[in-house]
Amino acid sequence: MIPRGFQALLDAVDLPAPIRADLLRRMTAPWRGYHGLAHLTVLWERHRRYGRTGPMRRPRMARLIAAAILFHDAVLQPGAADNEARSAAFWRATARRLRGFTPAEIAWVAETIQATADHLNTPLPRGERGTARLWLLDLDLSPIGEAATTFDRNGRQLRAEARHLDDAAYTAMQGAFLARIAAAPRIVRHPQLHAAFEARARANIRRELGRSAAARGHAATAAEPPRSPAIA
């Protein structure tokens, strides 16, 4: 089912029908959970709500941001370390068939997609294109700052995607990711998105890490061998 609002994202990039069909096929693959059409729609609607200042408000930059949103998860192979690089390559190949993108704009979108491999530590270019790249990276992190029930639902969807991992391995991986995010001075760095999502993001991470620690403690206790009765 195509979420309400996704059509507006497609229209913003102006994709020909065959490319739309291919992208929809990719984004609705049965192994996708969190990284599907709903995620892209949330980011685009969030951009339209909050991105009314700076370079993001300009139609040409808005189209580049729309392209980065639309293609940043185009390749999703569970467990692969190069999904972002392959998504960027897919965008470059696709963009050659699109009208209205300059070579520099195609490169900016590809580099922005690649930057989602490490939202907080990827160097940003100077000027407006750096601001716009930070904006896209923060949009992609903003679901960490959803209401608790939505955050938990997203977590279940992420777990379903990681079918190559058992529960212990997934919990360890996700815990390490969240701990690294929490260690950043600012999780969401752009002022508008920071004000809207930072506090809830930190609350969600604290809650999730606490829940994971409690589960590990319970598992460790359950694994202990029974003790012999003490002899007086």
Short mmCIF file of C-alpha atoms in Angstrom, two decimals:
data_model
loop_
_atom_site.label_atom_id
_atom_site.label_comp_id
_atom_site.label_asym_id
_atom_site.label_seq_id
_atom_site.Cartn_x
_atom_site.Cartn_y
_atom_site.Cartn_z
CA MET A 1 0.00 0.00 0.00
CA ILE A 2 1.40 3.40 -0.99
CA PRO A 3 1.24 5.87 1.94
CA ARG A 4 -0.64 9.09 1.55
CA GLY A 5 1.94 11.76 0.81
CA PHE A 6 4.38 9.52 -1.04
CA GLN A 7 3.02 10.68 -4.39
CA ALA A 8 4.09 14.23 -3.53
CA LEU A 9 7.65 13.01 -3.04
CA LEU A 10 7.62 11.25 -6.41
CA ASP A 11 6.23 14.37 -8.06
CA ALA A 12 8.95 16.54 -6.51
CA VAL A 13 11.64 14.58 -8.36
CA ASP A 14 9.56 14.14 -11.54
CA LEU A 15 10.48 10.54 -12.27
CA PRO A 16 9.43 8.87 -15.53
CA ALA A 17 6.95 6.02 -15.12
CA PRO A 18 9.46 3.16 -15.66
CA ILE A 19 11.82 4.55 -13.01
CA ARG A 20 8.93 5.06 -10.59
CA ALA A 21 7.87 1.46 -11.10
CA ASP A 22 11.39 0.15 -10.49
CA LEU A 23 11.80 2.24 -7.34
CA LEU A 24 8.42 1.13 -6.00
CA ARG A 25 9.38 -2.48 -6.63
CA ARG A 26 12.59 -2.02 -4.67
CA MET A 27 11.00 -0.13 -1.79
CA THR A 28 8.14 -2.60 -1.33
CA ALA A 29 10.32 -5.73 -1.30
CA PRO A 30 8.98 -8.24 1.25
CA TRP A 31 12.08 -8.12 3.46
CA ARG A 32 11.71 -4.41 4.09
CA GLY A 33 10.21 -3.29 7.37
CA TYR A 34 11.27 0.14 8.59
CA HIS A 35 13.14 1.18 5.44
CA GLY A 36 10.12 1.32 3.16
CA LEU A 37 7.75 3.82 1.62
CA ALA A 38 6.41 5.04 4.97
CA HIS A 39 9.92 6.05 6.09
CA LEU A 40 10.49 8.07 2.92
CA THR A 41 7.08 9.71 3.26
CA VAL A 42 7.76 10.71 6.87
CA LEU A 43 11.04 12.36 5.90
CA TRP A 44 9.51 14.28 3.00
CA GLU A 45 6.54 15.49 5.03
CA ARG A 46 8.92 16.50 7.81
CA HIS A 47 11.01 18.44 5.31
CA ARG A 48 7.92 20.25 4.06
CA ARG A 49 6.85 21.09 7.59
CA TYR A 50 10.16 22.30 9.00
CA GLY A 51 12.25 23.24 5.95
CA ARG A 52 10.85 26.69 5.35
CA THR A 53 14.04 28.66 5.94
CA GLY A 54 17.54 28.68 4.49
CA PRO A 55 18.45 26.89 1.27
CA MET A 56 15.87 24.15 1.88
CA ARG A 57 13.01 26.48 0.93
CA ARG A 58 14.31 27.03 -2.61
CA PRO A 59 12.59 24.86 -5.22
CA ARG A 60 15.81 23.62 -6.83
CA MET A 61 17.37 22.60 -3.51
CA ALA A 62 14.07 21.07 -2.41
CA ARG A 63 14.20 18.85 -5.50
CA LEU A 64 17.72 17.70 -4.59
CA ILE A 65 16.59 16.92 -1.04
CA ALA A 66 13.60 15.03 -2.43
CA ALA A 67 15.92 12.97 -4.65
CA ALA A 68 18.21 12.18 -1.72
CA ILE A 69 15.24 11.08 0.40
CA LEU A 70 13.76 9.02 -2.40
CA PHE A 71 16.94 7.12 -3.26
CA HIS A 72 18.89 6.94 0.02
CA ASP A 73 17.54 3.47 0.90
CA ALA A 74 17.07 2.23 -2.67
CA VAL A 75 19.44 -0.68 -2.04
CA LEU A 76 18.86 -2.65 1.16
CA GLN A 77 20.62 -5.95 1.57
CA PRO A 78 20.30 -7.05 5.22
CA GLY A 79 23.74 -7.36 6.77
CA ALA A 80 25.59 -5.66 3.91
CA ALA A 81 28.05 -2.90 4.81
CA ASP A 82 27.77 -1.08 1.49
CA ASN A 83 24.04 -0.38 1.16
CA GLU A 84 24.59 3.38 1.15
CA ALA A 85 27.35 3.19 -1.47
CA ARG A 86 25.21 0.97 -3.66
CA SER A 87 22.20 3.27 -3.22
CA ALA A 88 24.37 6.23 -4.26
CA ALA A 89 25.58 4.31 -7.32
CA PHE A 90 21.99 3.41 -8.20
CA TRP A 91 21.05 7.08 -7.98
CA ARG A 92 23.93 8.11 -10.26
CA ALA A 93 22.91 5.53 -12.85
CA THR A 94 19.27 6.57 -12.63
CA ALA A 95 19.97 10.30 -12.71
CA ARG A 96 21.53 10.00 -16.14
CA ARG A 97 18.03 9.20 -17.39
CA LEU A 98 16.40 12.20 -15.68
CA ARG A 99 15.92 15.74 -16.89
CA GLY A 100 16.98 18.87 -15.09
CA PHE A 101 19.87 17.70 -12.88
CA THR A 102 23.33 19.13 -13.48
CA PRO A 103 26.42 16.93 -12.95
CA ALA A 104 27.19 18.86 -9.76
CA GLU A 105 23.67 18.28 -8.46
CA ILE A 106 23.82 14.57 -9.27
CA ALA A 107 27.11 14.38 -7.36
CA TRP A 108 25.66 16.25 -4.37
CA VAL A 109 22.74 13.85 -4.09
CA ALA A 110 25.04 10.82 -4.41
CA GLU A 111 27.45 12.14 -1.78
CA THR A 112 24.54 12.95 0.54
CA ILE A 113 23.19 9.42 0.19
CA GLN A 114 26.66 8.06 0.94
CA ALA A 115 26.85 10.31 4.02
CA THR A 116 23.91 8.46 5.59
CA ALA A 117 26.35 5.64 6.34
CA ASP A 118 27.59 7.78 9.26
CA HIS A 119 25.18 10.59 10.00
CA LEU A 120 27.20 12.29 12.74
CA ASN A 121 30.79 12.02 11.55
CA THR A 122 30.70 12.59 7.80
CA PRO A 123 32.47 15.88 6.92
CA LEU A 124 30.12 18.50 5.52
CA PRO A 125 30.91 20.88 2.65
CA ARG A 126 30.85 24.58 3.34
CA GLY A 127 28.00 26.85 2.45
CA GLU A 128 24.42 26.15 1.56
CA ARG A 129 25.04 22.65 0.24
CA GLY A 130 26.62 21.70 3.54
CA THR A 131 23.60 23.09 5.38
CA ALA A 132 21.27 21.14 3.12
CA ARG A 133 23.27 17.93 3.59
CA LEU A 134 23.12 18.34 7.37
CA TRP A 135 19.39 18.86 7.00
CA LEU A 136 18.97 15.57 5.15
CA LEU A 137 21.10 13.67 7.67
CA ASP A 138 19.08 15.11 10.54
CA LEU A 139 15.81 14.25 8.81
CA ASP A 140 16.99 10.66 8.57
CA LEU A 141 17.82 10.58 12.29
CA SER A 142 14.67 12.41 13.40
CA PRO A 143 12.56 9.22 13.80
CA ILE A 144 14.69 8.44 16.86
CA GLY A 145 12.82 11.39 18.36
CA GLU A 146 9.32 10.11 17.62
CA ALA A 147 6.73 9.53 20.32
CA ALA A 148 7.59 6.44 22.36
CA THR A 149 4.94 4.23 20.77
CA THR A 150 6.11 5.11 17.26
CA PHE A 151 9.74 4.62 18.25
CA ASP A 152 8.90 1.16 19.58
CA ARG A 153 7.00 0.26 16.41
CA ASN A 154 9.96 1.39 14.32
CA GLY A 155 12.19 -0.78 16.49
CA ARG A 156 10.08 -3.85 15.79
CA GLN A 157 10.27 -3.13 12.07
CA LEU A 158 14.04 -2.73 12.22
CA ARG A 159 14.32 -6.03 14.07
CA ALA A 160 12.26 -7.75 11.38
CA GLU A 161 14.62 -6.45 8.70
CA ALA A 162 17.68 -7.85 10.48
CA ARG A 163 16.64 -11.44 9.92
CA HIS A 164 20.27 -12.48 9.48
CA LEU A 165 20.93 -11.85 13.22
CA ASP A 166 19.72 -13.74 16.26
CA ASP A 167 18.21 -11.77 19.12
CA ALA A 168 21.43 -11.47 21.12
CA ALA A 169 23.45 -10.25 18.14
CA TYR A 170 20.77 -7.78 17.11
CA THR A 171 20.44 -6.38 20.63
CA ALA A 172 24.20 -5.92 20.85
CA MET A 173 24.40 -4.23 17.45
CA GLN A 174 21.47 -1.90 18.07
CA GLY A 175 22.70 -1.09 21.56
CA ALA A 176 26.12 -0.12 20.24
CA PHE A 177 24.53 2.10 17.59
CA LEU A 178 22.27 3.86 20.07
CA ALA A 179 25.07 4.31 22.60
CA ARG A 180 27.26 5.90 19.92
CA ILE A 181 24.42 8.21 18.90
CA ALA A 182 23.74 9.15 22.52
CA ALA A 183 27.41 10.07 23.05
CA ALA A 184 27.16 12.87 20.47
CA PRO A 185 26.85 16.39 21.91
CA ARG A 186 23.84 16.90 19.63
CA ILE A 187 22.05 14.03 17.94
CA VAL A 188 19.97 16.31 15.72
CA ARG A 189 22.10 19.31 14.85
CA HIS A 190 20.02 21.60 12.65
CA PRO A 191 18.28 24.14 14.94
CA GLN A 192 14.70 23.54 13.77
CA LEU A 193 14.94 19.76 13.91
CA HIS A 194 16.98 19.85 17.12
CA ALA A 195 14.22 21.77 18.88
CA ALA A 196 11.58 19.35 17.63
CA PHE A 197 13.29 15.97 18.15
CA GLU A 198 16.42 16.07 20.33
CA ALA A 199 14.81 15.71 23.76
CA ARG A 200 12.57 12.81 22.75
CA ALA A 201 15.44 11.13 20.91
CA ARG A 202 17.53 11.09 24.08
CA ALA A 203 14.60 9.88 26.16
CA ASN A 204 13.90 7.05 23.72
CA ILE A 205 17.55 6.01 23.65
CA ARG A 206 17.78 5.98 27.45
CA ARG A 207 14.64 3.88 27.66
CA GLU A 208 15.79 1.44 24.98
CA LEU A 209 19.27 1.02 26.44
CA GLY A 210 17.78 0.48 29.88
CA ARG A 211 15.41 -2.12 28.52
CA SER A 212 18.26 -3.91 26.74
CA ALA A 213 20.39 -3.91 29.88
CA ALA A 214 17.54 -5.36 31.90
CA ALA A 215 16.99 -8.09 29.31
CA ARG A 216 20.69 -8.99 29.33
CA GLY A 217 20.67 -9.17 33.12
CA HIS A 218 17.63 -11.42 33.10
CA ALA A 219 19.21 -13.69 30.50
CA ALA A 220 22.44 -13.92 32.50
CA THR A 221 20.54 -14.82 35.66
CA ALA A 222 18.51 -17.46 33.84
CA ALA A 223 21.70 -19.00 32.46
CA GLU A 224 23.32 -19.46 35.88
CA PRO A 225 23.43 -23.09 37.04
CA PRO A 226 21.27 -23.89 40.06
CA ARG A 227 23.12 -23.61 43.34
CA SER A 228 23.38 -26.49 45.78
CA PRO A 229 21.52 -25.99 49.03
CA ALA A 230 23.73 -24.52 51.72
CA ILE A 231 24.84 -27.00 54.38
CA ALA A 232 24.60 -25.62 57.87
#
